[in-house]
PDB file of C-alpha atoms in Angstrom:
ATOM      1  CA  MET A   1      12.745  27.037  -6.407  1.00 50.00           C
ATOM      2  CA  ARG A   2      16.131  28.030  -7.750  1.00 62.00           C
ATOM      3  CA  VAL A   3      17.584  27.981  -4.240  1.00 56.00           C
ATOM      4  CA  ALA A   4      16.469  24.385  -3.662  1.00 54.00           C
ATOM      5  CA  ALA A   5      17.578  23.275  -7.121  1.00 53.00           C
ATOM      6  CA  ARG A   6      21.018  24.808  -6.700  1.00 59.00           C
ATOM      7  CA  SER A   7      21.516  23.175  -3.317  1.00 52.00           C
ATOM      8  CA  VAL A   8      20.625  19.787  -4.812  1.00 54.00           C
ATOM      9  CA  MET A   9      23.001  20.403  -7.718  1.00 59.00           C
ATOM     10  CA  GLU A  10      25.780  20.729  -5.141  1.00 60.00           C
ATOM     11  CA  VAL A  11      25.559  16.983  -4.526  1.00 57.00           C
ATOM     12  CA  ASP A  12      23.893  15.559  -7.640  1.00 54.00           C
ATOM     13  CA  HIS A  13      27.116  13.788  -8.563  1.00 60.00           C
ATOM     14  CA  ILE A  14      26.934  11.940  -5.224  1.00 76.00           C
ATOM     15  CA  VAL A  15      23.225  11.200  -4.695  1.00 85.00           C
ATOM     16  CA  THR A  16      19.969  11.456  -6.616  1.00 85.00           C
ATOM     17  CA  SER A  17      17.159  13.779  -5.513  1.00 83.00           C
ATOM     18  CA  PRO A  18      15.119  10.891  -4.010  1.00 86.00           C
ATOM     19  CA  GLN A  19      18.201   9.681  -2.131  1.00 90.00           C
ATOM     20  CA  LEU A  20      18.784  13.198  -0.830  1.00 88.00           C
ATOM     21  CA  ARG A  21      15.177  13.316   0.369  1.00 88.00           C
ATOM     22  CA  ILE A  22      15.840  10.119   2.342  1.00 93.00           C
ATOM     23  CA  LEU A  23      18.976  11.612   3.890  1.00 93.00           C
ATOM     24  CA  VAL A  24      17.204  14.846   4.830  1.00 89.00           C
ATOM     25  CA  ARG A  25      14.265  12.932   6.304  1.00 90.00           C
ATOM     26  CA  ILE A  26      16.602  10.899   8.513  1.00 93.00           C
ATOM     27  CA  ALA A  27      18.548  14.036   9.454  1.00 91.00           C
ATOM     28  CA  THR A  28      15.423  15.946  10.462  1.00 87.00           C
ATOM     29  CA  ARG A  29      13.330  13.158  11.988  1.00 87.00           C
ATOM     30  CA  GLY A  30      15.900  10.739  13.340  1.00 91.00           C
ATOM     31  CA  PRO A  31      16.244   7.039  12.552  1.00 92.00           C
ATOM     32  CA  GLN A  32      13.640   5.781  10.095  1.00 91.00           C
ATOM     33  CA  ASN A  33      12.494   2.442   8.778  1.00 90.00           C
ATOM     34  CA  PRO A  34      12.277   1.938   5.011  1.00 90.00           C
ATOM     35  CA  GLY A  35       8.483   1.546   5.130  1.00 90.00           C
ATOM     36  CA  ASP A  36       7.990   4.983   6.683  1.00 90.00           C
ATOM     37  CA  ILE A  37      10.349   6.493   4.129  1.00 91.00           C
ATOM     38  CA  ALA A  38       8.410   4.854   1.280  1.00 92.00           C
ATOM     39  CA  THR A  39       5.146   6.258   2.622  1.00 92.00           C
ATOM     40  CA  GLU A  40       6.630   9.740   3.004  1.00 86.00           C
ATOM     41  CA  LEU A  41       8.082   9.720  -0.509  1.00 86.00           C
ATOM     42  CA  GLY A  42       4.974   8.148  -2.018  1.00 90.00           C
ATOM     43  CA  VAL A  43       6.895   5.245  -3.533  1.00 91.00           C
ATOM     44  CA  HIS A  44       6.685   1.470  -3.294  1.00 92.00           C
ATOM     45  CA  ALA A  45       8.574   0.007  -0.332  1.00 90.00           C
ATOM     46  CA  SER A  46      10.926  -1.880  -2.664  1.00 91.00           C
ATOM     47  CA  ASN A  47      11.990   1.408  -4.299  1.00 92.00           C
ATOM     48  CA  ALA A  48      12.753   2.973  -0.932  1.00 91.00           C
ATOM     49  CA  THR A  49      14.663  -0.145   0.120  1.00 90.00           C
ATOM     50  CA  ARG A  50      16.761  -0.075  -3.073  1.00 93.00           C
ATOM     51  CA  ALA A  51      17.522   3.627  -2.650  1.00 93.00           C
ATOM     52  CA  ALA A  52      18.471   3.037   0.982  1.00 93.00           C
ATOM     53  CA  GLU A  53      20.727   0.138  -0.016  1.00 94.00           C
ATOM     54  CA  LYS A  54      22.609   2.422  -2.412  1.00 94.00           C
ATOM     55  CA  LEU A  55      23.033   4.951   0.398  1.00 96.00           C
ATOM     56  CA  VAL A  56      24.349   2.194   2.680  1.00 96.00           C
ATOM     57  CA  ARG A  57      26.882   1.148   0.015  1.00 95.00           C
ATOM     58  CA  ALA A  58      27.897   4.803  -0.416  1.00 94.00           C
ATOM     59  CA  GLY A  59      28.578   5.027   3.323  1.00 96.00           C
ATOM     60  CA  LEU A  60      25.949   7.722   3.900  1.00 96.00           C
ATOM     61  CA  ILE A  61      23.531   5.722   6.054  1.00 97.00           C
ATOM     62  CA  GLU A  62      23.757   2.563   8.090  1.00 96.00           C
ATOM     63  CA  ARG A  63      21.238  -0.112   8.861  1.00 93.00           C
ATOM     64  CA  GLN A  64      20.547  -0.985  12.494  1.00 90.00           C
ATOM     65  CA  SER A  65      18.608  -4.080  13.475  1.00 86.00           C
ATOM     66  CA  ASN A  66      16.246  -4.174  16.402  1.00 78.00           C
ATOM     67  CA  PRO A  67      17.498  -6.917  18.740  1.00 79.00           C
ATOM     68  CA  ASP A  68      13.896  -7.662  19.786  1.00 83.00           C
ATOM     69  CA  ASP A  69      12.591  -7.927  16.218  1.00 80.00           C
ATOM     70  CA  ARG A  70      15.206  -8.678  13.576  1.00 77.00           C
ATOM     71  CA  ARG A  71      12.701  -7.892  10.813  1.00 77.00           C
ATOM     72  CA  TYR A  72      12.569  -4.269  11.914  1.00 84.00           C
ATOM     73  CA  VAL A  73      15.407  -2.165  10.504  1.00 88.00           C
ATOM     74  CA  ARG A  74      16.218   1.440  11.312  1.00 92.00           C
ATOM     75  CA  LEU A  75      18.245   3.647   9.010  1.00 95.00           C
ATOM     76  CA  THR A  76      20.578   6.240  10.529  1.00 95.00           C
ATOM     77  CA  LEU A  77      22.999   8.728   9.034  1.00 96.00           C
ATOM     78  CA  THR A  78      26.708   8.067   9.148  1.00 97.00           C
ATOM     79  CA  PRO A  79      29.023  11.000   9.890  1.00 97.00           C
ATOM     80  CA  GLU A  80      29.610  11.268   6.127  1.00 95.00           C
ATOM     81  CA  GLY A  81      25.843  11.377   5.549  1.00 95.00           C
ATOM     82  CA  GLU A  82      25.486  14.096   8.178  1.00 94.00           C
ATOM     83  CA  ARG A  83      28.200  16.151   6.469  1.00 93.00           C
ATOM     84  CA  LEU A  84      26.483  15.799   3.096  1.00 92.00           C
ATOM     85  CA  VAL A  85      23.123  16.958   4.477  1.00 91.00           C
ATOM     86  CA  GLU A  86      24.799  19.864   6.284  1.00 89.00           C
ATOM     87  CA  ARG A  87      26.524  20.832   3.043  1.00 87.00           C
ATOM     88  CA  VAL A  88      23.196  20.977   1.203  1.00 86.00           C
ATOM     89  CA  ILE A  89      21.434  22.801   4.029  1.00 84.00           C
ATOM     90  CA  GLY A  90      24.359  25.211   4.410  1.00 83.00           C
ATOM     91  CA  HIS A  91      24.320  26.009   0.705  1.00 82.00           C
ATOM     92  CA  ARG A  92      20.559  26.535   0.843  1.00 80.00           C
ATOM     93  CA  ARG A  93      20.838  28.829   3.874  1.00 80.00           C
ATOM     94  CA  ASP A  94      23.600  30.871   2.228  1.00 81.00           C
ATOM     95  CA  ALA A  95      21.539  31.300  -0.935  1.00 81.00           C
ATOM     96  CA  ILE A  96      18.455  32.307   1.051  1.00 78.00           C
ATOM     97  CA  ALA A  97      20.534  34.724   3.152  1.00 79.00           C
ATOM     98  CA  ALA A  98      21.720  36.438  -0.034  1.00 83.00           C
ATOM     99  CA  VAL A  99      18.120  36.894  -1.178  1.00 83.00           C
ATOM    100  CA  ILE A 100      17.096  38.163   2.256  1.00 82.00           C
ATOM    101  CA  ALA A 101      19.972  40.641   2.354  1.00 83.00           C
ATOM    102  CA  ALA A 102      18.706  42.151  -0.901  1.00 89.00           C
ATOM    103  CA  MET A 103      15.198  42.700   0.508  1.00 88.00           C
ATOM    104  CA  PRO A 104      14.084  46.101   1.822  1.00 92.00           C
ATOM    105  CA  ASP A 105      13.765  46.167   5.631  1.00 87.00           C
ATOM    106  CA  ASP A 106       9.940  46.323   5.588  1.00 89.00           C
ATOM    107  CA  ASP A 107       9.697  43.318   3.277  1.00 90.00           C
ATOM    108  CA  ARG A 108      12.209  41.375   5.363  1.00 86.00           C
ATOM    109  CA  GLU A 109      10.163  42.030   8.516  1.00 84.00           C
ATOM    110  CA  ALA A 110       6.952  40.957   6.737  1.00 88.00           C
ATOM    111  CA  ALA A 111       8.664  37.766   5.565  1.00 84.00           C
ATOM    112  CA  ALA A 112       9.835  37.066   9.130  1.00 81.00           C
ATOM    113  CA  ARG A 113       6.267  37.388  10.420  1.00 84.00           C
ATOM    114  CA  ALA A 114       5.066  35.075   7.642  1.00 86.00           C
ATOM    115  CA  PHE A 115       7.694  32.448   8.527  1.00 81.00           C
ATOM    116  CA  ASP A 116       6.709  32.707  12.213  1.00 80.00           C
ATOM    117  CA  ALA A 117       3.058  32.132  11.254  1.00 85.00           C
ATOM    118  CA  PHE A 118       4.069  29.248   8.989  1.00 82.00           C
ATOM    119  CA  ALA A 119       6.027  27.602  11.816  1.00 77.00           C
ATOM    120  CA  ARG A 120       3.094  27.973  14.226  1.00 80.00           C
ATOM    121  CA  ALA A 121       0.659  26.538  11.659  1.00 84.00           C
ATOM    122  CA  ALA A 122       3.013  23.570  11.296  1.00 75.00           C
ATOM    123  CA  GLY A 123       2.833  23.053  15.054  1.00 75.00           C
ATOM    124  CA  VAL A 124       6.298  24.414  15.802  1.00 71.00           C
ATOM    125  CA  GLU A 125       6.872  27.418  17.986  1.00 71.00           C
ATOM    126  CA  PRO A 126       9.331  29.808  16.300  1.00 66.00           C
ATOM    127  CA  SER A 127      12.699  29.766  18.032  1.00 63.00           C
ATOM    128  CA  ASP A 128      14.901  32.637  19.125  1.00 63.00           C
ATOM    129  CA  ASP A 129      17.822  31.258  17.111  1.00 59.00           C
ATOM    130  CA  GLY A 130      16.162  32.119  13.792  1.00 57.00           C
ATOM    131  CA  ARG A 131      15.940  28.506  12.675  1.00 54.00           C
ATOM    132  CA  PHE A 132      12.402  28.898  11.341  1.00 53.00           C
ATOM    133  CA  THR A 133      12.542  32.549  10.333  1.00 54.00           C
ATOM    134  CA  LEU A 134      15.986  32.180   8.759  1.00 57.00           C
ATOM    135  CA  ALA A 135      17.085  34.963  11.137  1.00 52.00           C
ATOM    136  CA  LEU A 136      15.036  37.448   9.112  1.00 55.00           C
ATOM    137  CA  HIS A 137      14.367  39.587  12.169  1.00 52.00           C
ATOM    138  CA  ASP A 138      18.113  40.166  12.580  1.00 54.00           C
ATOM    139  CA  ALA A 139      19.253  40.343   8.938  1.00 49.00           C
ATOM    140  CA  LYS A 140      20.168  43.861   7.894  1.00 46.00           C
TER     141      LYS A 140
END
């Protein structure tokens, strides 16, 4: 929990936690419409729309209209939004890496197996690049 909280604190002067959740959702799932974001966050659509509007004004996301249906709007990250998300994720990875480095080898290997199982249960095959195991197999 501390790792996540510290990574959010890195940018809390720029965006709120709900706004950061919107940015991370777009970064991880691609362009989103405000209705899907509202459902994911468990908030009313108007709240998600207001939060998205603030992110548009901050230059972190942009609104794209569908030429076939002007009522349908997709939200995408701007380069500045991508940098902000990478900053948070990078800080989180660095903090997790420090914790992992302090773990005994046996515990680190057990954690790697647990992350592999977690990824599979989520329907994602663990990758060789350590993305889902946080490179626990290689950390020493």
